[in-house]
Coordinates of C-alpha atoms in Angstrom, one line a residue:
M10 CA 77.4 29.1 -45.1
A11 CA 75.7 31.8 -43.2
T12 CA 74.4 34.7 -45.4
I13 CA 75.7 38.2 -45.0
A14 CA 72.4 39.1 -43.5
E15 CA 72.8 36.4 -40.9
Q16 CA 76.3 37.6 -40.1
F17 CA 75.1 41.1 -39.6
K18 CA 72.3 40.0 -37.3
M19 CA 74.8 37.9 -35.3
K20 CA 77.0 41.0 -34.9
E21 CA 74.0 42.9 -33.7
A22 CA 73.2 40.1 -31.1
L23 CA 76.8 40.0 -29.9
A24 CA 76.9 43.8 -29.6
Q25 CA 73.8 43.7 -27.5
L26 CA 75.5 41.1 -25.2
G27 CA 78.5 43.5 -24.8
I28 CA 80.9 41.6 -27.2
H29 CA 82.7 43.9 -29.8
D30 CA 85.7 44.1 -32.1
L31 CA 84.6 41.1 -34.1
N32 CA 87.2 39.4 -36.4
D33 CA 89.9 42.0 -36.1
G34 CA 90.9 41.9 -32.4
T35 CA 90.0 40.6 -29.0
A36 CA 86.4 40.8 -27.7
T37 CA 85.9 43.7 -25.4
G38 CA 83.4 44.6 -22.7
A39 CA 83.8 41.4 -20.8
E40 CA 83.9 41.6 -17.0
F41 CA 86.7 39.2 -16.3
F42 CA 90.5 39.2 -15.7
A43 CA 92.4 37.9 -18.8
A44 CA 95.8 38.8 -20.0
G45 CA 96.9 35.5 -21.5
E46 CA 97.1 34.0 -25.0
I47 CA 94.5 34.7 -27.7
L48 CA 91.7 32.2 -28.1
S49 CA 89.8 32.3 -31.3
S50 CA 86.2 31.2 -31.4
Y51 CA 85.0 29.7 -34.7
S52 CA 81.4 28.8 -35.5
P53 CA 80.8 25.2 -36.4
V54 CA 77.8 26.5 -38.4
D55 CA 79.9 28.1 -41.2
G56 CA 83.5 27.9 -40.0
Q57 CA 83.7 31.7 -39.6
L58 CA 85.7 33.4 -36.9
I59 CA 83.3 35.0 -34.5
A60 CA 85.7 36.8 -32.2
K61 CA 89.0 36.4 -30.3
V62 CA 89.4 36.6 -26.5
K63 CA 92.3 36.5 -24.1
T64 CA 92.7 33.6 -21.8
T65 CA 93.2 33.6 -18.0
T66 CA 96.8 33.4 -16.7
A67 CA 97.8 32.2 -13.2
E68 CA 98.1 35.8 -12.1
D69 CA 94.6 36.6 -13.5
Y70 CA 93.3 33.5 -11.6
E71 CA 94.8 34.8 -8.3
K72 CA 93.1 38.2 -8.8
V73 CA 89.8 36.4 -9.5
M74 CA 90.0 34.3 -6.4
Q75 CA 91.0 37.2 -4.2
A76 CA 88.0 39.2 -5.4
A77 CA 85.7 36.2 -4.9
T78 CA 86.8 35.4 -1.4
A79 CA 86.5 39.0 -0.4
A80 CA 83.0 39.3 -2.0
F81 CA 81.9 36.2 -0.1
K82 CA 82.5 37.9 3.3
T83 CA 79.9 40.5 2.5
F84 CA 77.6 38.6 0.3
R85 CA 76.9 35.8 2.8
L86 CA 75.5 38.5 5.2
I87 CA 72.8 39.6 2.8
P88 CA 69.4 38.1 3.8
A89 CA 68.5 35.2 1.5
P90 CA 65.3 36.9 0.2
R91 CA 67.4 39.9 -0.8
R92 CA 69.8 37.5 -2.6
G93 CA 66.7 36.1 -4.3
D94 CA 65.8 39.5 -5.6
I95 CA 69.2 39.8 -7.2
I96 CA 68.5 36.5 -9.1
R97 CA 65.0 37.9 -10.0
Q98 CA 66.7 40.8 -11.7
F99 CA 69.1 38.5 -13.4
G100 CA 66.1 36.5 -14.8
E101 CA 64.6 39.7 -16.1
K102 CA 67.9 40.6 -17.9
L103 CA 67.8 37.1 -19.4
R104 CA 64.3 37.7 -20.7
H105 CA 65.4 40.9 -22.3
N106 CA 68.4 39.2 -23.9
K107 CA 66.8 35.9 -24.7
E108 CA 66.8 36.3 -28.5
A109 CA 70.4 37.6 -28.7
L110 CA 71.8 35.0 -26.3
G111 CA 69.9 32.2 -27.9
K112 CA 71.3 33.1 -31.3
L113 CA 74.8 33.2 -29.9
V114 CA 74.3 29.7 -28.3
S115 CA 73.1 28.4 -31.6
Y116 CA 75.9 30.0 -33.7
E117 CA 78.9 29.3 -31.4
M118 CA 77.8 25.8 -30.3
G119 CA 75.8 24.7 -33.3
K120 CA 72.5 23.6 -31.8
S121 CA 69.3 24.5 -33.5
L122 CA 68.0 28.0 -32.9
Q123 CA 64.9 26.7 -31.0
E124 CA 67.2 24.7 -28.8
G125 CA 69.3 27.9 -28.2
Y126 CA 66.2 29.8 -27.2
G127 CA 65.2 26.8 -25.1
E128 CA 68.5 26.8 -23.2
V129 CA 68.1 30.5 -22.3
Q130 CA 64.6 29.7 -21.2
E131 CA 66.1 27.1 -18.8
M132 CA 68.2 29.9 -17.4
I133 CA 65.1 32.0 -16.8
D134 CA 63.2 29.0 -15.3
I135 CA 66.0 28.3 -12.8
C136 CA 66.0 32.0 -11.8
D137 CA 62.3 31.8 -11.1
F138 CA 62.9 28.6 -9.1
A139 CA 65.7 30.2 -7.1
V140 CA 63.7 33.3 -6.2
G141 CA 61.1 31.1 -4.5
L142 CA 63.8 29.0 -2.9
S143 CA 65.3 32.1 -1.3
R144 CA 62.5 32.0 1.2
Q145 CA 62.6 28.3 1.7
L146 CA 66.2 27.5 2.8
Y147 CA 64.7 25.6 5.7
G148 CA 66.1 23.2 8.3
L149 CA 64.4 20.8 10.8
T150 CA 63.5 21.1 14.4
M151 CA 64.1 17.9 16.4
H152 CA 63.0 16.8 20.0
S153 CA 65.9 16.5 22.4
E154 CA 66.3 13.5 24.7
R155 CA 67.3 16.0 27.4
P156 CA 64.6 18.1 29.2
G157 CA 64.9 21.9 28.7
H158 CA 66.8 21.5 25.4
R159 CA 65.9 22.4 21.9
M160 CA 67.6 20.9 18.8
Y161 CA 67.4 22.2 15.2
E162 CA 69.5 22.3 12.1
Q163 CA 70.2 25.1 9.7
Y164 CA 72.2 25.7 6.5
H165 CA 74.9 28.2 5.9
P166 CA 76.7 29.3 2.7
L167 CA 79.8 27.3 1.7
G168 CA 82.0 29.9 0.2
V169 CA 83.5 29.9 -3.3
V170 CA 81.7 27.6 -5.8
G171 CA 83.8 26.7 -8.8
I172 CA 81.9 25.8 -12.0
I173 CA 83.4 23.9 -14.9
S174 CA 80.8 23.5 -17.7
A175 CA 80.8 21.8 -21.1
F176 CA 80.3 23.1 -24.6
N177 CA 77.0 21.3 -25.3
F178 CA 75.0 23.4 -22.8
P179 CA 77.2 26.5 -22.8
V180 CA 74.9 28.7 -20.6
A181 CA 72.2 26.7 -18.9
V182 CA 74.4 24.5 -16.7
W183 CA 76.2 27.5 -15.4
A184 CA 72.9 29.2 -14.6
W185 CA 71.7 26.0 -12.8
N186 CA 74.7 26.3 -10.5
T187 CA 74.9 30.0 -10.2
A188 CA 71.2 30.8 -9.5
L189 CA 71.2 28.3 -6.6
A190 CA 74.6 29.1 -5.3
L191 CA 74.0 32.8 -5.1
V192 CA 70.7 32.4 -3.4
C193 CA 72.4 30.2 -0.9
G194 CA 74.9 33.0 -0.2
D195 CA 77.9 31.6 -2.1
V196 CA 80.0 33.3 -4.8
C197 CA 80.8 31.7 -8.1
V198 CA 83.9 31.3 -10.3
W199 CA 83.1 29.9 -13.7
K200 CA 85.3 28.3 -16.4
P201 CA 83.1 27.7 -19.5
S202 CA 84.3 25.3 -22.2
E203 CA 87.1 26.8 -24.3
K204 CA 85.0 25.8 -27.3
T205 CA 82.3 28.3 -26.4
P206 CA 84.0 31.2 -24.6
L207 CA 81.8 33.9 -26.1
C208 CA 78.7 32.4 -24.4
G209 CA 80.6 32.7 -21.1
I210 CA 81.5 36.3 -21.7
A211 CA 77.9 37.2 -22.7
C212 CA 76.5 35.6 -19.5
Q213 CA 79.2 37.3 -17.3
N214 CA 78.4 40.7 -18.9
I215 CA 74.7 40.2 -18.1
I216 CA 75.1 39.2 -14.4
A217 CA 77.9 41.8 -13.9
E218 CA 75.4 44.5 -15.0
V219 CA 72.9 43.3 -12.3
L220 CA 75.7 43.4 -9.6
R221 CA 76.7 46.9 -10.6
E222 CA 73.1 48.2 -10.5
N223 CA 72.8 46.8 -7.0
H224 CA 76.2 48.2 -5.8
L225 CA 77.5 44.7 -5.2
P226 CA 81.1 43.4 -5.7
E227 CA 81.6 42.0 -9.1
G228 CA 83.6 39.2 -7.4
I229 CA 80.3 37.6 -6.6
S230 CA 80.3 36.1 -10.1
S231 CA 83.6 35.7 -11.9
L232 CA 84.7 34.3 -15.3
L233 CA 87.8 32.3 -16.3
I234 CA 88.7 31.6 -19.9
G235 CA 91.0 28.8 -20.9
D236 CA 91.5 25.1 -21.3
Y237 CA 92.0 22.3 -18.7
K238 CA 95.0 24.1 -17.1
V239 CA 92.6 26.7 -15.8
G240 CA 90.3 24.0 -14.5
E241 CA 93.3 22.4 -12.7
M242 CA 93.9 25.7 -10.8
M243 CA 90.3 25.5 -9.4
T244 CA 90.5 21.7 -8.7
H245 CA 93.6 22.1 -6.5
D246 CA 92.6 25.3 -4.8
K247 CA 91.5 24.9 -1.2
R248 CA 89.6 28.2 -1.5
V249 CA 87.1 26.5 -3.8
A250 CA 84.7 25.0 -1.3
L251 CA 82.6 23.2 -3.9
L252 CA 83.6 22.3 -7.5
S253 CA 80.8 21.6 -9.8
A254 CA 82.1 19.9 -13.0
T255 CA 80.3 18.8 -16.1
G256 CA 82.1 16.8 -18.7
S257 CA 83.4 13.3 -19.6
I258 CA 83.9 10.5 -17.1
R259 CA 87.6 10.7 -17.7
M260 CA 87.7 14.3 -16.7
G261 CA 85.4 13.6 -13.7
K262 CA 87.6 11.0 -12.3
I263 CA 90.6 13.4 -12.4
V264 CA 88.6 16.1 -10.7
A265 CA 87.1 13.9 -8.1
Q266 CA 90.5 12.5 -7.0
A267 CA 92.1 15.9 -6.9
V268 CA 89.3 17.5 -4.9
A269 CA 89.0 14.6 -2.5
A270 CA 92.7 14.7 -1.9
R271 CA 92.2 18.1 -0.3
L272 CA 88.9 16.9 1.3
G273 CA 86.9 19.4 -0.7
K274 CA 83.4 18.9 -2.1
S275 CA 82.6 18.0 -5.7
L276 CA 79.4 17.9 -7.7
L277 CA 79.9 15.7 -10.9
E278 CA 77.7 15.5 -13.9
L279 CA 79.5 13.2 -16.3
G280 CA 78.7 10.9 -19.2
G281 CA 75.5 9.2 -20.2
N282 CA 74.8 6.1 -22.3
N283 CA 71.0 6.4 -22.3
A284 CA 68.6 3.8 -23.4
I285 CA 64.9 3.6 -24.3
I286 CA 63.2 0.2 -23.7
V287 CA 60.5 -0.5 -26.2
T288 CA 58.1 -3.3 -25.1
P289 CA 55.4 -5.0 -27.1
D290 CA 52.8 -2.7 -25.3
A291 CA 54.5 0.5 -26.5
D292 CA 52.8 3.2 -28.6
I293 CA 54.9 3.0 -31.7
K294 CA 54.2 6.5 -32.9
M295 CA 55.2 8.0 -29.5
T296 CA 58.3 5.8 -29.5
I297 CA 59.5 7.0 -32.8
I298 CA 59.1 10.7 -31.9
G299 CA 60.9 10.2 -28.6
A300 CA 63.7 8.1 -30.0
V301 CA 64.4 10.3 -33.0
F302 CA 64.5 13.6 -31.1
G303 CA 66.5 11.9 -28.3
A304 CA 69.1 10.6 -30.8
V305 CA 69.5 13.6 -33.2
G306 CA 68.6 16.6 -31.0
T307 CA 71.6 18.8 -30.6
A308 CA 73.3 16.5 -33.1
G309 CA 73.5 13.8 -30.4
Q310 CA 75.6 16.0 -28.2
R311 CA 73.4 16.0 -25.1
C312 CA 74.5 14.1 -22.0
T313 CA 70.9 12.8 -22.1
S314 CA 70.9 11.9 -25.8
T315 CA 69.4 8.5 -26.7
R316 CA 72.3 6.2 -27.5
R317 CA 70.6 2.8 -27.3
L318 CA 67.1 1.5 -28.3
I319 CA 66.3 -1.8 -26.6
I320 CA 63.4 -3.3 -28.6
H321 CA 61.4 -6.5 -28.0
E322 CA 61.9 -9.1 -30.7
S323 CA 58.2 -9.2 -31.5
I324 CA 58.1 -5.6 -32.6
Y325 CA 61.7 -5.1 -33.6
D326 CA 61.2 -5.1 -37.4
I327 CA 58.2 -2.7 -37.1
V328 CA 60.2 -0.2 -35.0
K329 CA 63.3 -0.5 -37.1
E330 CA 61.4 0.2 -40.4
A331 CA 59.6 3.2 -38.8
L332 CA 62.9 4.6 -37.6
V333 CA 64.6 4.3 -40.9
S334 CA 61.7 6.0 -42.6
A335 CA 61.7 8.8 -40.0
Y336 CA 65.4 9.4 -40.5
K337 CA 64.8 10.0 -44.3
Q338 CA 62.8 13.1 -43.3
L339 CA 65.6 14.7 -41.3
R340 CA 66.9 18.0 -42.6
I341 CA 70.5 18.7 -41.8
G342 CA 71.9 22.2 -42.1
N343 CA 72.4 25.7 -40.7
P344 CA 70.8 25.6 -37.2
L345 CA 69.8 29.2 -37.5
D346 CA 67.3 28.0 -40.1
E347 CA 64.4 26.8 -38.0
H348 CA 63.3 24.4 -40.7
N349 CA 66.4 22.2 -40.1
H350 CA 66.3 19.4 -37.5
V351 CA 70.1 18.7 -37.2
G352 CA 72.9 21.1 -37.0
P353 CA 76.7 20.6 -36.9
L354 CA 78.9 18.8 -34.4
I355 CA 81.0 21.2 -32.3
D356 CA 84.2 20.8 -34.3
T357 CA 86.2 18.5 -36.6
D358 CA 87.6 16.5 -33.7
A359 CA 84.1 15.5 -32.8
V360 CA 83.5 14.5 -36.5
A361 CA 86.6 12.3 -36.3
L362 CA 85.3 10.5 -33.1
Y363 CA 81.9 10.0 -34.9
A364 CA 83.6 8.4 -37.9
K365 CA 85.7 6.2 -35.6
A366 CA 82.7 5.0 -33.7
L367 CA 81.0 3.9 -37.0
N368 CA 84.1 2.1 -38.2
Q369 CA 84.5 0.4 -34.8
V370 CA 80.9 -0.9 -34.6
V371 CA 81.3 -2.5 -38.0
I372 CA 84.5 -4.1 -36.9
E373 CA 82.8 -5.6 -33.9
G374 CA 80.0 -7.1 -36.0
G375 CA 77.3 -4.4 -36.2
K376 CA 75.2 -3.7 -39.2
I377 CA 74.6 -0.1 -40.4
L378 CA 71.0 0.5 -41.3
V379 CA 71.2 4.2 -42.0
E380 CA 74.5 5.2 -43.4
G381 CA 76.4 8.0 -41.7
G382 CA 79.0 10.2 -43.3
V383 CA 80.4 13.7 -43.3
L384 CA 78.5 16.2 -45.5
S385 CA 80.3 18.6 -47.8
G386 CA 79.5 21.2 -50.4
T387 CA 77.4 24.4 -50.2
G388 CA 76.2 25.0 -46.6
Y389 CA 78.6 22.5 -45.1
E390 CA 81.9 24.3 -45.5
S391 CA 82.8 24.0 -41.8
G392 CA 83.3 20.3 -42.2
C393 CA 81.3 19.7 -39.0
Y394 CA 78.0 18.4 -40.5
V395 CA 77.4 14.6 -40.3
K396 CA 74.5 12.3 -41.1
P397 CA 72.7 10.7 -38.2
A398 CA 73.3 7.0 -38.3
I399 CA 71.4 3.9 -37.1
V400 CA 73.3 0.7 -36.3
E401 CA 72.1 -2.8 -35.3
A402 CA 74.4 -3.9 -32.5
E403 CA 74.9 -5.8 -29.3
N404 CA 75.1 -4.2 -25.9
S405 CA 78.3 -6.1 -25.2
F406 CA 80.2 -4.3 -28.0
L407 CA 83.0 -2.1 -26.6
I408 CA 81.9 0.9 -28.7
V409 CA 78.3 0.5 -27.5
Q410 CA 79.6 0.6 -23.9
H411 CA 81.3 3.9 -24.7
E412 CA 79.5 7.2 -25.0
T413 CA 80.0 8.7 -28.5
F414 CA 79.0 12.4 -28.5
A415 CA 77.4 12.2 -31.9
P416 CA 74.1 11.2 -33.6
V417 CA 74.7 7.4 -33.6
L418 CA 71.8 5.3 -32.4
Y419 CA 72.3 1.6 -31.6
L420 CA 69.3 -0.8 -32.0
I421 CA 69.5 -3.8 -29.6
K422 CA 67.0 -6.7 -29.7
Y423 CA 65.8 -8.4 -26.5
S424 CA 63.6 -11.4 -25.8
G425 CA 61.5 -12.6 -22.9
D426 CA 60.1 -10.2 -20.3
V427 CA 60.9 -6.6 -19.4
Q428 CA 63.4 -7.6 -16.8
N429 CA 65.7 -8.8 -19.5
A430 CA 65.5 -5.4 -21.2
I431 CA 66.2 -3.7 -17.9
A432 CA 69.3 -5.8 -17.4
I433 CA 70.6 -4.8 -20.8
Q434 CA 69.9 -1.1 -20.1
N435 CA 71.7 -1.3 -16.7
G436 CA 74.6 -3.2 -18.3
V437 CA 76.8 -0.1 -18.8
V438 CA 78.9 2.0 -16.5
Q439 CA 76.9 5.2 -17.0
G440 CA 73.7 5.9 -15.2
L441 CA 72.2 9.2 -16.2
S442 CA 68.9 8.9 -18.1
S443 CA 66.6 6.1 -19.1
A444 CA 63.1 5.6 -20.4
I445 CA 60.6 2.8 -21.2
M446 CA 57.8 2.9 -23.8
T447 CA 54.9 0.8 -22.6
N448 CA 51.2 1.0 -21.8
N449 CA 51.6 -1.9 -19.4
L450 CA 51.3 -0.6 -15.8
R451 CA 53.2 -3.5 -14.4
E452 CA 56.1 -3.0 -16.7
A453 CA 56.2 0.7 -16.0
E454 CA 56.2 0.3 -12.2
L455 CA 58.8 -2.4 -12.4
F456 CA 61.0 -0.1 -14.4
L457 CA 60.7 2.5 -11.7
S458 CA 61.2 0.2 -8.8
A459 CA 64.3 -0.6 -6.8
T460 CA 65.1 -3.5 -9.2
G461 CA 64.4 -1.4 -12.3
S462 CA 66.4 1.3 -13.9
D463 CA 69.6 2.2 -12.0
C464 CA 69.8 5.7 -13.5
G465 CA 69.3 9.0 -11.8
I466 CA 66.5 9.8 -14.3
A467 CA 63.8 7.2 -15.3
N468 CA 60.9 8.1 -17.6
V469 CA 57.8 6.4 -18.8
N470 CA 56.4 7.2 -22.2
I471 CA 58.8 10.1 -22.9
G472 CA 62.3 10.0 -24.2
T473 CA 65.6 10.3 -22.3
S474 CA 66.5 13.8 -23.5
G475 CA 65.6 16.9 -21.7
A476 CA 64.7 17.6 -18.1
E477 CA 62.4 20.0 -16.2
I478 CA 63.8 22.6 -13.7
G479 CA 61.6 21.4 -10.9
G480 CA 63.3 18.0 -10.6
A481 CA 66.9 17.3 -9.5
F482 CA 69.1 16.5 -12.5
G483 CA 71.9 14.0 -12.4
G484 CA 73.0 10.3 -12.6
E485 CA 74.5 7.4 -10.8
K486 CA 77.5 5.1 -11.2
E487 CA 80.2 6.7 -13.4
T488 CA 77.9 9.6 -14.2
G489 CA 79.1 10.9 -10.9
G490 CA 76.2 11.0 -8.5
G491 CA 75.7 14.8 -8.6
R492 CA 72.4 16.6 -8.5
E493 CA 71.7 20.0 -9.9
S494 CA 68.7 22.2 -10.6
G495 CA 65.4 21.5 -8.7
S496 CA 64.1 19.5 -5.7
D497 CA 66.5 19.8 -2.8
A498 CA 69.7 20.1 -4.9
W499 CA 70.3 23.4 -3.2
K500 CA 71.6 21.6 -0.1
V501 CA 74.9 20.7 -1.9
Y502 CA 75.7 24.4 -2.1
M503 CA 75.4 24.9 1.7
R504 CA 76.9 23.4 4.9
R505 CA 74.6 21.8 7.4
Q506 CA 74.8 22.7 11.1
T507 CA 73.1 21.0 14.0
N508 CA 72.3 23.3 17.0
T509 CA 71.4 22.4 20.5
I510 CA 70.2 25.1 23.0
N511 CA 70.0 24.4 26.7
Y512 CA 67.5 26.9 28.4
T513 CA 67.8 25.3 31.9
T514 CA 70.1 26.0 34.8
S515 CA 71.6 22.5 34.7
L516 CA 73.8 20.6 32.3
P517 CA 72.5 17.1 31.7
L518 CA 74.6 15.1 29.3
A519 CA 73.4 13.0 26.3
Q520 CA 72.7 9.3 26.7
G521 CA 72.2 9.8 30.5
I522 CA 76.0 10.0 31.1
K523 CA 76.9 11.2 34.7
F524 CA 79.8 13.6 35.2
D525 CA 79.7 15.1 38.7
L526 CA 82.5 17.4 39.8
E527 CA 81.2 17.7 43.4

């Protein structure tokens, strides 16, 4: 359990982020409309109540959408470099609040303190990226087939961007979307996970302060608190031009169908079932580091967490023994203690799914190498701490085909050449992240080729977990096909327009068509 000193420091951090009235009422100071039922946020770290907040009603939602659509009419007219400066100021606020927000992320979600700080750093990084992008929202100029004509394309803001984010990255994914959307001239309406509402309120407080200081409408960035019912309001609302949703495949299919039914746009970041291929030419030490962090980082609750380790039979026993030995060194406990490697799962429902997965893999014929289990006793009072487990399995097992959001690593043996391993890796419905450990150039290039990994992310000699801001983030197949963050992901937040200008005194038609009225 967190010490009294830790609780006091947490209250200080929350106060800095504009969240007050802890434990005895609703959180105040939040810049959002909410008059609904009370939602209590409990920490998986120690099971303690952090604060209570009010949820968004249908009436509240309508006020938010009216404010957002009104704000868009003025915000889209602000030059993009000026919008970039707004994001620059937001990034500076995040730098000032990095420690406090990082602690809140760690305490409310349960990831390690360093990962909490790292998530806020991702927010800062995407702000920096977006500032530069604000002067690079470029189109193309094309040569017309008609003399005296000029063709070009340009990008315009879409409108209201709806954001539905998951608990595992309670602040960074919102920032990925918001920084780019605002630079592109859109306005944002965000529904964070109901499991981490305080992180959402803290972020809204920070960006609302920036908007006020620049005399801009607060409707440029709005917050909704609630469960899937609030998300459904956004999904079916024609005023939401783009809906960016992060979560399970099941949720993504529901969102995709509803948004498509109204011919809206969706950006989906869904499940992952990520694998590392370990070939005979792999560096074993690097492999163990990458696999262990990928499997147990954030207690296995990353969409890029390593779920499967596909190991060549010639080195299988060596890798297996090294992994089992490494797992013995893991320290499980309070994530605010930087000496611990693994914190809690988000809640007891996640613990139940973890236990169910371990039971199911044994039923299907798997062999448990490192026993799992729920931890109890001093320091584990929340009931959310579990032991990272390693299981020998087959890729064909139903439970292996499924994404379990917990620290369960499946070891799968392959024989023959690397193409067999690639076929195993690709033999799941998800297509987010993948990696190969090899010092063989031919194997590495094959893995990255058109006949190699079918994932949106493919790495060589690093793990599956984590991503840099500069590259587009997202996956294929049932992962949804969306792209966020770097590269040209900004284009999804804008509408493309092709323009043709005739600067002659005649009107020739395309493809040489003749239409003479004389």
